[in-house]
Amino acid sequence: MTIRHIVCWKLSAVTPRKKAADAAEITSGLEALVGVVPEILALTVGPDVAGDENWDVALIADFDDLEALARYQKHPEHKKVGAFIRTVVSDRLAVDLQVA
């Protein structure tokens, strides 16, 4: 069974321009991990396009198992991206599902 890691972030920026820039940097940083962190089976990330009161950025990533997810989370390149993300978000939601 595959583990699907889902994370959503609320950005702390108040201007649309800064919010878009932060979302773009999160997106490009996480996308750059594909091929660098071997545990990633699939990764989709991007800003919300509907607006309203939704979360600002979402990540969906697949891993072989919980151990692979843990290795991804400890990987130095993931930690670099995570350090930036923590500086620009006001809230985070995460869930890990087992999928067929």
Short mmCIF file of N, CA and C in Angstrom, two decimals:
data_model
loop_
_atom_site.label_atom_id
_atom_site.label_comp_id
_atom_site.label_asym_id
_atom_site.label_seq_id
_atom_site.Cartn_x
_atom_site.Cartn_y
_atom_site.Cartn_z
N MET A 1 0.83 -1.19 0.00
CA MET A 1 0.00 0.00 0.00
C MET A 1 0.87 1.25 0.00
N THR A 2 0.45 2.23 -0.72
CA THR A 2 1.15 3.50 -0.83
C THR A 2 0.67 4.46 0.26
N ILE A 3 1.57 5.31 0.73
CA ILE A 3 1.22 6.37 1.66
C ILE A 3 1.09 7.67 0.88
N ARG A 4 -0.05 8.32 1.00
CA ARG A 4 -0.29 9.61 0.36
C ARG A 4 -0.21 10.68 1.44
N HIS A 5 0.76 11.56 1.29
CA HIS A 5 1.05 12.65 2.23
C HIS A 5 0.41 13.92 1.68
N ILE A 6 -0.51 14.50 2.43
CA ILE A 6 -1.23 15.69 1.98
C ILE A 6 -0.98 16.81 2.99
N VAL A 7 -0.52 17.95 2.49
CA VAL A 7 -0.25 19.10 3.35
C VAL A 7 -0.87 20.33 2.71
N CYS A 8 -1.50 21.16 3.54
CA CYS A 8 -2.04 22.45 3.09
C CYS A 8 -1.48 23.54 3.98
N TRP A 9 -1.20 24.69 3.38
CA TRP A 9 -0.66 25.82 4.13
C TRP A 9 -1.49 27.07 3.91
N LYS A 10 -1.61 27.87 4.96
CA LYS A 10 -2.11 29.24 4.87
C LYS A 10 -0.89 30.13 4.91
N LEU A 11 -0.79 31.02 3.95
CA LEU A 11 0.36 31.93 3.90
C LEU A 11 0.10 33.14 4.79
N SER A 12 1.15 33.67 5.37
CA SER A 12 1.00 34.81 6.27
C SER A 12 1.01 36.15 5.53
N ALA A 13 1.42 36.16 4.27
CA ALA A 13 1.46 37.41 3.49
C ALA A 13 0.05 38.00 3.37
N VAL A 14 -0.02 39.32 3.37
CA VAL A 14 -1.32 39.97 3.26
C VAL A 14 -1.56 40.54 1.87
N THR A 15 -0.51 40.82 1.12
CA THR A 15 -0.73 41.36 -0.23
C THR A 15 -0.78 40.21 -1.24
N PRO A 16 -1.60 40.33 -2.26
CA PRO A 16 -1.68 39.28 -3.28
C PRO A 16 -0.33 39.01 -3.95
N ARG A 17 0.45 40.06 -4.17
CA ARG A 17 1.75 39.90 -4.84
C ARG A 17 2.70 39.05 -3.99
N LYS A 18 2.80 39.35 -2.70
CA LYS A 18 3.69 38.60 -1.80
C LYS A 18 3.18 37.18 -1.62
N LYS A 19 1.87 37.03 -1.52
CA LYS A 19 1.29 35.69 -1.37
C LYS A 19 1.61 34.84 -2.60
N ALA A 20 1.48 35.42 -3.79
CA ALA A 20 1.79 34.69 -5.02
C ALA A 20 3.27 34.33 -5.10
N ALA A 21 4.13 35.25 -4.69
CA ALA A 21 5.57 34.98 -4.71
C ALA A 21 5.94 33.86 -3.74
N ASP A 22 5.38 33.90 -2.54
CA ASP A 22 5.66 32.85 -1.57
C ASP A 22 5.13 31.50 -2.05
N ALA A 23 3.93 31.48 -2.61
CA ALA A 23 3.35 30.24 -3.14
C ALA A 23 4.22 29.68 -4.26
N ALA A 24 4.72 30.55 -5.12
CA ALA A 24 5.59 30.11 -6.23
C ALA A 24 6.90 29.53 -5.71
N GLU A 25 7.46 30.14 -4.67
CA GLU A 25 8.71 29.63 -4.11
C GLU A 25 8.51 28.29 -3.41
N ILE A 26 7.41 28.14 -2.70
CA ILE A 26 7.09 26.85 -2.08
C ILE A 26 6.94 25.79 -3.16
N THR A 27 6.18 26.12 -4.20
CA THR A 27 5.94 25.17 -5.29
C THR A 27 7.24 24.75 -5.96
N SER A 28 8.06 25.72 -6.34
CA SER A 28 9.30 25.37 -7.04
C SER A 28 10.26 24.62 -6.13
N GLY A 29 10.31 24.99 -4.86
CA GLY A 29 11.19 24.30 -3.93
C GLY A 29 10.81 22.84 -3.75
N LEU A 30 9.53 22.58 -3.58
CA LEU A 30 9.08 21.20 -3.40
C LEU A 30 9.20 20.40 -4.70
N GLU A 31 8.87 21.01 -5.82
CA GLU A 31 9.00 20.30 -7.11
C GLU A 31 10.46 19.92 -7.38
N ALA A 32 11.38 20.74 -6.93
CA ALA A 32 12.81 20.47 -7.14
C ALA A 32 13.29 19.24 -6.37
N LEU A 33 12.51 18.77 -5.40
CA LEU A 33 12.90 17.58 -4.64
C LEU A 33 12.72 16.29 -5.43
N VAL A 34 11.87 16.33 -6.46
CA VAL A 34 11.65 15.14 -7.29
C VAL A 34 12.96 14.82 -8.02
N GLY A 35 13.42 13.59 -7.88
CA GLY A 35 14.69 13.19 -8.47
C GLY A 35 15.87 13.39 -7.54
N VAL A 36 15.69 14.20 -6.51
CA VAL A 36 16.73 14.44 -5.50
C VAL A 36 16.47 13.57 -4.28
N VAL A 37 15.21 13.49 -3.88
CA VAL A 37 14.80 12.64 -2.76
C VAL A 37 14.21 11.37 -3.37
N PRO A 38 14.96 10.28 -3.35
CA PRO A 38 14.52 9.07 -4.08
C PRO A 38 13.22 8.46 -3.58
N GLU A 39 12.83 8.75 -2.36
CA GLU A 39 11.61 8.15 -1.80
C GLU A 39 10.33 8.68 -2.45
N ILE A 40 10.38 9.82 -3.11
CA ILE A 40 9.18 10.41 -3.71
C ILE A 40 8.75 9.59 -4.93
N LEU A 41 7.56 9.00 -4.87
CA LEU A 41 7.01 8.28 -6.01
C LEU A 41 6.28 9.22 -6.95
N ALA A 42 5.56 10.17 -6.39
CA ALA A 42 4.81 11.16 -7.17
C ALA A 42 4.63 12.39 -6.29
N LEU A 43 4.60 13.56 -6.91
CA LEU A 43 4.44 14.79 -6.14
C LEU A 43 3.69 15.81 -6.98
N THR A 44 2.65 16.38 -6.39
CA THR A 44 1.90 17.47 -7.00
C THR A 44 1.79 18.57 -5.96
N VAL A 45 2.10 19.79 -6.37
CA VAL A 45 2.05 20.92 -5.43
C VAL A 45 1.68 22.16 -6.21
N GLY A 46 0.95 23.06 -5.55
CA GLY A 46 0.62 24.32 -6.21
C GLY A 46 -0.31 25.17 -5.39
N PRO A 47 -0.48 26.41 -5.84
CA PRO A 47 -1.36 27.34 -5.13
C PRO A 47 -2.82 27.06 -5.45
N ASP A 48 -3.67 27.43 -4.52
CA ASP A 48 -5.12 27.35 -4.73
C ASP A 48 -5.50 28.28 -5.87
N VAL A 49 -6.39 27.82 -6.74
CA VAL A 49 -6.82 28.65 -7.87
C VAL A 49 -8.24 29.18 -7.70
N ALA A 50 -8.96 28.69 -6.70
CA ALA A 50 -10.35 29.11 -6.51
C ALA A 50 -10.47 30.36 -5.64
N GLY A 51 -9.48 30.59 -4.78
CA GLY A 51 -9.55 31.75 -3.91
C GLY A 51 -10.45 31.49 -2.72
N ASP A 52 -11.38 32.40 -2.48
CA ASP A 52 -12.32 32.28 -1.37
C ASP A 52 -11.55 32.15 -0.05
N GLU A 53 -12.00 31.26 0.80
CA GLU A 53 -11.37 31.04 2.10
C GLU A 53 -10.59 29.73 2.14
N ASN A 54 -10.17 29.25 0.98
CA ASN A 54 -9.43 28.00 0.91
C ASN A 54 -8.02 28.16 1.47
N TRP A 55 -7.35 27.04 1.66
CA TRP A 55 -5.93 27.04 2.00
C TRP A 55 -5.18 27.58 0.78
N ASP A 56 -4.02 28.16 0.98
CA ASP A 56 -3.31 28.86 -0.09
C ASP A 56 -2.47 27.96 -0.98
N VAL A 57 -1.85 26.94 -0.40
CA VAL A 57 -0.96 26.04 -1.16
C VAL A 57 -1.21 24.62 -0.66
N ALA A 58 -1.17 23.66 -1.58
CA ALA A 58 -1.36 22.25 -1.19
C ALA A 58 -0.30 21.38 -1.84
N LEU A 59 0.07 20.33 -1.11
CA LEU A 59 1.01 19.32 -1.57
C LEU A 59 0.35 17.96 -1.45
N ILE A 60 0.51 17.13 -2.48
CA ILE A 60 0.12 15.72 -2.42
C ILE A 60 1.32 14.94 -2.92
N ALA A 61 1.84 14.06 -2.07
CA ALA A 61 3.01 13.27 -2.45
C ALA A 61 2.81 11.83 -2.02
N ASP A 62 3.28 10.92 -2.85
CA ASP A 62 3.13 9.48 -2.60
C ASP A 62 4.48 8.84 -2.27
N PHE A 63 4.43 7.89 -1.31
CA PHE A 63 5.61 7.18 -0.84
C PHE A 63 5.27 5.70 -0.70
N ASP A 64 6.29 4.84 -0.77
CA ASP A 64 6.06 3.40 -0.65
C ASP A 64 5.46 3.01 0.69
N ASP A 65 5.93 3.66 1.76
CA ASP A 65 5.48 3.29 3.11
C ASP A 65 5.83 4.41 4.08
N LEU A 66 5.47 4.22 5.34
CA LEU A 66 5.73 5.26 6.34
C LEU A 66 7.22 5.49 6.56
N GLU A 67 8.02 4.46 6.39
CA GLU A 67 9.47 4.61 6.54
C GLU A 67 10.03 5.50 5.43
N ALA A 68 9.53 5.34 4.21
CA ALA A 68 9.96 6.19 3.10
C ALA A 68 9.54 7.64 3.34
N LEU A 69 8.34 7.84 3.86
CA LEU A 69 7.89 9.19 4.21
C LEU A 69 8.81 9.80 5.26
N ALA A 70 9.19 9.02 6.26
CA ALA A 70 10.08 9.52 7.32
C ALA A 70 11.45 9.90 6.75
N ARG A 71 11.97 9.11 5.82
CA ARG A 71 13.26 9.44 5.19
C ARG A 71 13.15 10.73 4.39
N TYR A 72 12.05 10.91 3.67
CA TYR A 72 11.79 12.16 2.93
C TYR A 72 11.80 13.34 3.88
N GLN A 73 11.10 13.21 5.00
CA GLN A 73 10.99 14.32 5.95
C GLN A 73 12.32 14.67 6.58
N LYS A 74 13.23 13.70 6.68
CA LYS A 74 14.54 13.93 7.28
C LYS A 74 15.61 14.32 6.25
N HIS A 75 15.28 14.23 4.98
CA HIS A 75 16.27 14.51 3.93
C HIS A 75 16.72 15.97 4.02
N PRO A 76 18.02 16.23 3.92
CA PRO A 76 18.53 17.61 4.04
C PRO A 76 17.90 18.61 3.07
N GLU A 77 17.62 18.19 1.85
CA GLU A 77 17.02 19.12 0.88
C GLU A 77 15.57 19.43 1.26
N HIS A 78 14.84 18.44 1.77
CA HIS A 78 13.48 18.69 2.24
C HIS A 78 13.52 19.65 3.42
N LYS A 79 14.48 19.47 4.31
CA LYS A 79 14.61 20.36 5.47
C LYS A 79 14.87 21.80 5.05
N LYS A 80 15.64 22.01 3.98
CA LYS A 80 15.90 23.37 3.48
C LYS A 80 14.60 24.02 3.00
N VAL A 81 13.82 23.29 2.23
CA VAL A 81 12.55 23.82 1.74
C VAL A 81 11.61 24.08 2.92
N GLY A 82 11.56 23.15 3.84
CA GLY A 82 10.72 23.30 5.02
C GLY A 82 11.08 24.51 5.85
N ALA A 83 12.37 24.82 5.93
CA ALA A 83 12.80 26.00 6.69
C ALA A 83 12.23 27.27 6.07
N PHE A 84 12.25 27.36 4.73
CA PHE A 84 11.65 28.53 4.08
C PHE A 84 10.15 28.56 4.33
N ILE A 85 9.49 27.43 4.15
CA ILE A 85 8.03 27.38 4.31
C ILE A 85 7.63 27.88 5.69
N ARG A 86 8.34 27.45 6.71
CA ARG A 86 7.98 27.88 8.08
C ARG A 86 8.06 29.40 8.25
N THR A 87 8.86 30.08 7.43
CA THR A 87 8.98 31.54 7.56
C THR A 87 7.83 32.29 6.90
N VAL A 88 7.04 31.63 6.05
CA VAL A 88 6.02 32.35 5.29
C VAL A 88 4.59 31.85 5.52
N VAL A 89 4.41 30.88 6.42
CA VAL A 89 3.06 30.36 6.65
C VAL A 89 2.55 30.72 8.04
N SER A 90 1.22 30.79 8.12
CA SER A 90 0.59 31.06 9.41
C SER A 90 -0.12 29.83 9.97
N ASP A 91 -0.36 28.83 9.10
CA ASP A 91 -1.04 27.62 9.55
C ASP A 91 -0.71 26.48 8.61
N ARG A 92 -0.79 25.26 9.14
CA ARG A 92 -0.47 24.05 8.37
C ARG A 92 -1.44 22.95 8.76
N LEU A 93 -1.84 22.18 7.76
CA LEU A 93 -2.70 21.02 7.96
C LEU A 93 -2.05 19.86 7.23
N ALA A 94 -1.96 18.69 7.86
CA ALA A 94 -1.36 17.54 7.20
C ALA A 94 -2.12 16.28 7.57
N VAL A 95 -2.15 15.35 6.62
CA VAL A 95 -2.73 14.03 6.85
C VAL A 95 -1.99 13.05 5.95
N ASP A 96 -1.82 11.83 6.45
CA ASP A 96 -1.17 10.76 5.70
C ASP A 96 -2.14 9.59 5.58
N LEU A 97 -2.47 9.26 4.33
CA LEU A 97 -3.46 8.22 4.04
C LEU A 97 -2.78 7.00 3.45
N GLN A 98 -3.36 5.84 3.71
CA GLN A 98 -2.92 4.63 3.03
C GLN A 98 -3.86 4.44 1.84
N VAL A 99 -3.28 4.35 0.64
CA VAL A 99 -4.10 4.20 -0.57
C VAL A 99 -3.68 2.95 -1.33
N ALA A 100 -4.60 2.42 -2.08
CA ALA A 100 -4.33 1.20 -2.86
C ALA A 100 -3.47 1.50 -4.07
#
